[in-house]
Short mmCIF file of C-alpha atoms in Angstrom, two decimals:
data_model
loop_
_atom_site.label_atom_id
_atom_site.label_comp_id
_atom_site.label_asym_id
_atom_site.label_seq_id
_atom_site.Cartn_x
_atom_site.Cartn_y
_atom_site.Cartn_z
CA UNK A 1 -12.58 -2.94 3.93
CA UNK A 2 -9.40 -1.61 2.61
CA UNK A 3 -6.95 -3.64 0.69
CA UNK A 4 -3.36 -3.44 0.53
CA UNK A 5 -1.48 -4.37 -2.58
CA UNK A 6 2.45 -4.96 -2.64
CA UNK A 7 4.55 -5.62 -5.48
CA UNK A 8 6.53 -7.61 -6.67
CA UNK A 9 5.41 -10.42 -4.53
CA UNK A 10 9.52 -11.65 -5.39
CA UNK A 11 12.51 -8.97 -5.71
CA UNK A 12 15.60 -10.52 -6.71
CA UNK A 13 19.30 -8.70 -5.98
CA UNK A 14 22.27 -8.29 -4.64
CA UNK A 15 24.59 -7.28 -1.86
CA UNK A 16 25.20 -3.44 -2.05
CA UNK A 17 22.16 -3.11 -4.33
CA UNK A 18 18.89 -0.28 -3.93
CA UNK A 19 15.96 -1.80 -3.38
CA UNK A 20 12.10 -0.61 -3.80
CA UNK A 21 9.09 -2.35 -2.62
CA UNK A 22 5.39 -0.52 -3.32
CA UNK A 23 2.46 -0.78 -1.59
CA UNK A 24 -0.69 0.10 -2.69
CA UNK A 25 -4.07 1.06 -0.85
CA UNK A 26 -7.40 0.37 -2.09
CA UNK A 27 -8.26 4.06 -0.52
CA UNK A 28 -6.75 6.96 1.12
CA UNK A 29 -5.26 5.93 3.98
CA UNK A 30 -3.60 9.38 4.21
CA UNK A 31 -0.21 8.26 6.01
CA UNK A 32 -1.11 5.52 8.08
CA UNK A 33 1.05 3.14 6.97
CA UNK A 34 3.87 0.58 8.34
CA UNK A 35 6.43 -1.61 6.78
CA UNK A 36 7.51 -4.89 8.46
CA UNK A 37 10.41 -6.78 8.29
CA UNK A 38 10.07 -10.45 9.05
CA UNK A 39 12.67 -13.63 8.72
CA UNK A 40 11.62 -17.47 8.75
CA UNK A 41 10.22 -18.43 12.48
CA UNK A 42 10.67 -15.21 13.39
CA UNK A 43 7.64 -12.28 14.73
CA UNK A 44 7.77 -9.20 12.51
CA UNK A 45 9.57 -6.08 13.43
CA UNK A 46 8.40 -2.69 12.68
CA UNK A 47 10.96 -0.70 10.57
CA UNK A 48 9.19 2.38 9.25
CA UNK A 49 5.35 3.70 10.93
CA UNK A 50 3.25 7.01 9.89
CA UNK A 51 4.51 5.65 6.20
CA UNK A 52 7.88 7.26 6.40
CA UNK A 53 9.03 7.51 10.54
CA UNK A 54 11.94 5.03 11.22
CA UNK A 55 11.71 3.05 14.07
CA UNK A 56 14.66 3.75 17.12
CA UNK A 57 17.61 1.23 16.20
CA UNK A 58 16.46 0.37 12.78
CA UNK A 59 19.40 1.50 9.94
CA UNK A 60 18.87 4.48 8.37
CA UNK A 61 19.40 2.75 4.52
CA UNK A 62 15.68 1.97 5.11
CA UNK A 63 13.13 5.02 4.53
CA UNK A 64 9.73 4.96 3.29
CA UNK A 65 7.71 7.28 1.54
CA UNK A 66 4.25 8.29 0.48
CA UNK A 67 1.01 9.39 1.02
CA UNK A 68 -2.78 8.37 0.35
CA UNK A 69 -3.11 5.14 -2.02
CA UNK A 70 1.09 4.84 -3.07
CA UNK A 71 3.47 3.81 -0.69
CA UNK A 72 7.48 2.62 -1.69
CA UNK A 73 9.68 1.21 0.86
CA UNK A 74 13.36 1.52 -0.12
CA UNK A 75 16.69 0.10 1.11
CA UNK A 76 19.51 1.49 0.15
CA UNK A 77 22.54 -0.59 0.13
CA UNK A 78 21.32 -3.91 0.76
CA UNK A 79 23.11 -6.07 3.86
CA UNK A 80 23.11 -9.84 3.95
CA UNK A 81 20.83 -9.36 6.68
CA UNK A 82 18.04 -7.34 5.07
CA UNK A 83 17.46 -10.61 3.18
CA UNK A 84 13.94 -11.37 4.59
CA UNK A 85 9.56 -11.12 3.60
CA UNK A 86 8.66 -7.24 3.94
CA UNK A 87 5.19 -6.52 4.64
CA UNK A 88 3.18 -3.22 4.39
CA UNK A 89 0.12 -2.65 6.73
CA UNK A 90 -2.56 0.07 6.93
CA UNK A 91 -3.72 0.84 10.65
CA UNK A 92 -6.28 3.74 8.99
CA UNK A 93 -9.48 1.42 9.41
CA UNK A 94 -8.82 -1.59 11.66
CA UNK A 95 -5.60 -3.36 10.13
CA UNK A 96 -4.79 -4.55 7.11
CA UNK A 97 -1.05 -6.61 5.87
CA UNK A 98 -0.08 -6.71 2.31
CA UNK A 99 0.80 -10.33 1.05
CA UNK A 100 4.49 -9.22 1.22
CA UNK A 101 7.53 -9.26 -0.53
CA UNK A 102 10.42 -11.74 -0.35
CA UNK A 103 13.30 -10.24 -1.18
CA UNK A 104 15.71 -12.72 -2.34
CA UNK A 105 19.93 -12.70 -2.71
CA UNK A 106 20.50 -12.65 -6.52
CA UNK B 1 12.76 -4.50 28.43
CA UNK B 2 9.32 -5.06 27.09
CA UNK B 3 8.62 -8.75 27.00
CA UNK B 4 5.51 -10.78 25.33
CA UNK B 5 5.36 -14.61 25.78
CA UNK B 6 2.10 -16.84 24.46
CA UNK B 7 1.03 -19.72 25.83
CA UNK B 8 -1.99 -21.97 24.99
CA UNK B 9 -1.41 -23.23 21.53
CA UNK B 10 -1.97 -26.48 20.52
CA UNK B 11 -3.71 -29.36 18.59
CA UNK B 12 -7.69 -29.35 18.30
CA UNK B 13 -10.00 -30.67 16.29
CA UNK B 14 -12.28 -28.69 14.57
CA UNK B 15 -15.44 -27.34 16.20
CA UNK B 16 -13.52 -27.20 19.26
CA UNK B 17 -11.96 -24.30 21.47
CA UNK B 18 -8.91 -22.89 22.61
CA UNK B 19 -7.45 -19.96 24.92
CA UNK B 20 -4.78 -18.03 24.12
CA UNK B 21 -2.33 -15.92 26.79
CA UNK B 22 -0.11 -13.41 26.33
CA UNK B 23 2.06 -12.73 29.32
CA UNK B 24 3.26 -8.54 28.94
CA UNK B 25 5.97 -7.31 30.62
CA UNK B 26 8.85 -4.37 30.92
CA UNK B 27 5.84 -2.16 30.37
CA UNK B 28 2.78 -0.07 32.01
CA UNK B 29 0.44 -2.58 29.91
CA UNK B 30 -2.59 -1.47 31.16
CA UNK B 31 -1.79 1.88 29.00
CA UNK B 32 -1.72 0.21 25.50
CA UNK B 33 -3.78 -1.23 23.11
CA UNK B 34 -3.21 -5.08 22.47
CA UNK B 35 -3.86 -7.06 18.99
CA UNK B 36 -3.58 -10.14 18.11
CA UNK B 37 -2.28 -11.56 14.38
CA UNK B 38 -1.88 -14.56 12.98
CA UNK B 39 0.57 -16.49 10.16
CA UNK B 40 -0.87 -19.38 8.86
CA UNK B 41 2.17 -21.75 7.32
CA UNK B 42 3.81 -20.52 4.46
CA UNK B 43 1.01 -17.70 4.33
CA UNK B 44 1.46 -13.74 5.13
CA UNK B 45 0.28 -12.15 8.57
CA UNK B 46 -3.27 -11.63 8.74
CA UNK B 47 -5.10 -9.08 11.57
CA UNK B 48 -7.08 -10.93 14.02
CA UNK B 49 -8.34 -8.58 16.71
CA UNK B 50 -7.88 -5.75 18.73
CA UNK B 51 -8.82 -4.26 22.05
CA UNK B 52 -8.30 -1.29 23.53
CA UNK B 53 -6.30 -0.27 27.00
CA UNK B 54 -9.22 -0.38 29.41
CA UNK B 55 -11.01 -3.25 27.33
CA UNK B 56 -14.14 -0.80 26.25
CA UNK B 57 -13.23 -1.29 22.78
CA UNK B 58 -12.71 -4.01 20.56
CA UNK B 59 -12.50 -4.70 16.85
CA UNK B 60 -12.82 -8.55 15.06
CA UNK B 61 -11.51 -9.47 11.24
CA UNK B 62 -14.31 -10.80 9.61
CA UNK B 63 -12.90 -14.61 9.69
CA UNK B 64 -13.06 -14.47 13.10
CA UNK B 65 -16.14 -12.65 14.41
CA UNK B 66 -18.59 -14.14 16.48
CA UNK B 67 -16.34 -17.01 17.42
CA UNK B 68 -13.20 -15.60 18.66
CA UNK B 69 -12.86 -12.95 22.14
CA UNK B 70 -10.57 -10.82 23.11
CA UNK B 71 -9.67 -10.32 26.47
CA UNK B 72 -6.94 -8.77 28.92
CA UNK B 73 -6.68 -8.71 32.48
CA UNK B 74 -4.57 -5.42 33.85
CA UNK B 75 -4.17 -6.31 36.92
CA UNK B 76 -2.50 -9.32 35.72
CA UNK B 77 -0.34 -7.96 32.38
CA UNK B 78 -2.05 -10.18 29.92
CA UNK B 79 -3.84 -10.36 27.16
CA UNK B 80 -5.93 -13.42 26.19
CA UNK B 81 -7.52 -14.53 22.84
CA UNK B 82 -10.78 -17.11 23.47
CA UNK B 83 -11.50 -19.09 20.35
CA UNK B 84 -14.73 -21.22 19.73
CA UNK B 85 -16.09 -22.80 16.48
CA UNK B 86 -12.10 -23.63 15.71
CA UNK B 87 -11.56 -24.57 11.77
CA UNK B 88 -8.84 -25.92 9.59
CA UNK B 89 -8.50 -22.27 8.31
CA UNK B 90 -7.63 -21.06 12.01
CA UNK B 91 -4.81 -23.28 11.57
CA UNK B 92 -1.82 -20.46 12.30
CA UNK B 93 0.89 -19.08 14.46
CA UNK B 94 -0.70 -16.67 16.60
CA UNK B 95 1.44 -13.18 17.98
CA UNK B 96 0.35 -10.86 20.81
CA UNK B 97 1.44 -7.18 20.39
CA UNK B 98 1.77 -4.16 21.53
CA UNK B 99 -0.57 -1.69 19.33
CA UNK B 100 -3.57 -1.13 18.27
CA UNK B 101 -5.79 1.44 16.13
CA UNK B 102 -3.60 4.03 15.88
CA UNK B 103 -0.31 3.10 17.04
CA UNK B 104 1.89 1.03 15.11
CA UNK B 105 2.96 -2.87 16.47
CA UNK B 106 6.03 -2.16 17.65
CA UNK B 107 6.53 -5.24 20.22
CA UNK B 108 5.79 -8.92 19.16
CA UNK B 109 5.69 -12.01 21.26
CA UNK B 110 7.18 -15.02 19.52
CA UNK B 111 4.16 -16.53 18.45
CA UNK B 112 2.12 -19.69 19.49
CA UNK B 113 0.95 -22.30 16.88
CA UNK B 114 -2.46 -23.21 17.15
CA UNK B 115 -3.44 -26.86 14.39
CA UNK B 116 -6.66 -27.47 13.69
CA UNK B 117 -6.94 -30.93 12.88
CA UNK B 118 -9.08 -34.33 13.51
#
């Protein structure tokens, strides 16, 4: 089974600030990789898929990149908003979630 | 607009069963694949199962093989999720969405809680 890895499992910062969250894959997974964003009693929604494709509507301040086993999500210019859990997810072989990130206002 | 409502959650104790529905809408739903994840409180999402547009394919998480089935019904635009053998550990919100293998979860339902209690 693959594994996903995220890190930090916390990210501290501010309003206006850039923002990196990394997954990692426990094997190639080539580019089949998604990033959710998800905020308390709420269902996920998909922000970035094929690892660096942004969904319709979402803002382009988020982008993703990477390939293989090293994956970053980034958000540039943080809104109070964006303040939520971000979770990777490899759809390679079956599906797999990192443990996510909460990314907290400084 | 695409729409996915559950329905079925609820308290059981353990050993017992439980079906899930997911009611589709705003979209030909007999042309996607369907999953099904769950959130157990406090915890991250975790994969539960899923099939594929014309039901001749379907893939289990460990945790839940053998004692959990996935369904759908086309003709009705829904997906169901049949689970036997219930434990504490099944304790979770559980999401319908659109996607499957390939294709990115782009649609989620709002999620039904399913406790697993005596």
């Amino acid at each position: 089974d693959i594994q996903m890895t995220q890190s930090p499992s916390t990210l501290s910062a501010s309003i206006g600030d850039r923002v990196t969250i990394t997954c990692r894959a426990s094997q190639s997974i080539n580019d089949w990789l998604v990033w959710y964003q998800q905020k308390p009693g709420k269902a996920p929604k998909l922000l970035i898929y094929k690892a660096s494709s942004l969904e319709s509507g979402v803002p382009s301040r988020f982008s993703g990149s990477g390939s293989g086993t090293e994956f970053t999500l980034t958000i540039n210019g943080l809104q109070p908003g964006d303040f939520a859990t971000y979770y990777c997810q490899q759809y390679d072989s079956y599906y797999t979630f990192g443990q996510g990130t909460k990314l907290e206002i400084k | 607009q695409v729409q996915l409502v559950e329905s079925g959650g609820g308290l059981v104790k353990p050993g017992g069963s439980l079906r899930l529905s997911c009611a589709a809408s705003g979209f030909p739903f007999s042309n996607f694949y369907m999953t099904w994840v769950r959130q157990a409180p406090g915890k991250g999402l975790e994969w539960v199962s899923y099939i594929s547009s014309s039901s001749s394919f379907t893939k289990y998480a460990d945790s839940v093989k053998g004692r959990f089935t996935i369904s759908r019904d086309n003709a009705k635009n829904s997906l169901y999720l049949q689970m036997n053998s219930l434990r504490a550990e099944d304790t979770a919100v559980y999401y319908c969405a659109r996607g499957g293998a390939r294709v990115a979860m782009g649609y989620w339902g709002q999620g039904t809680l399913v406790t697993v209690s005596s």
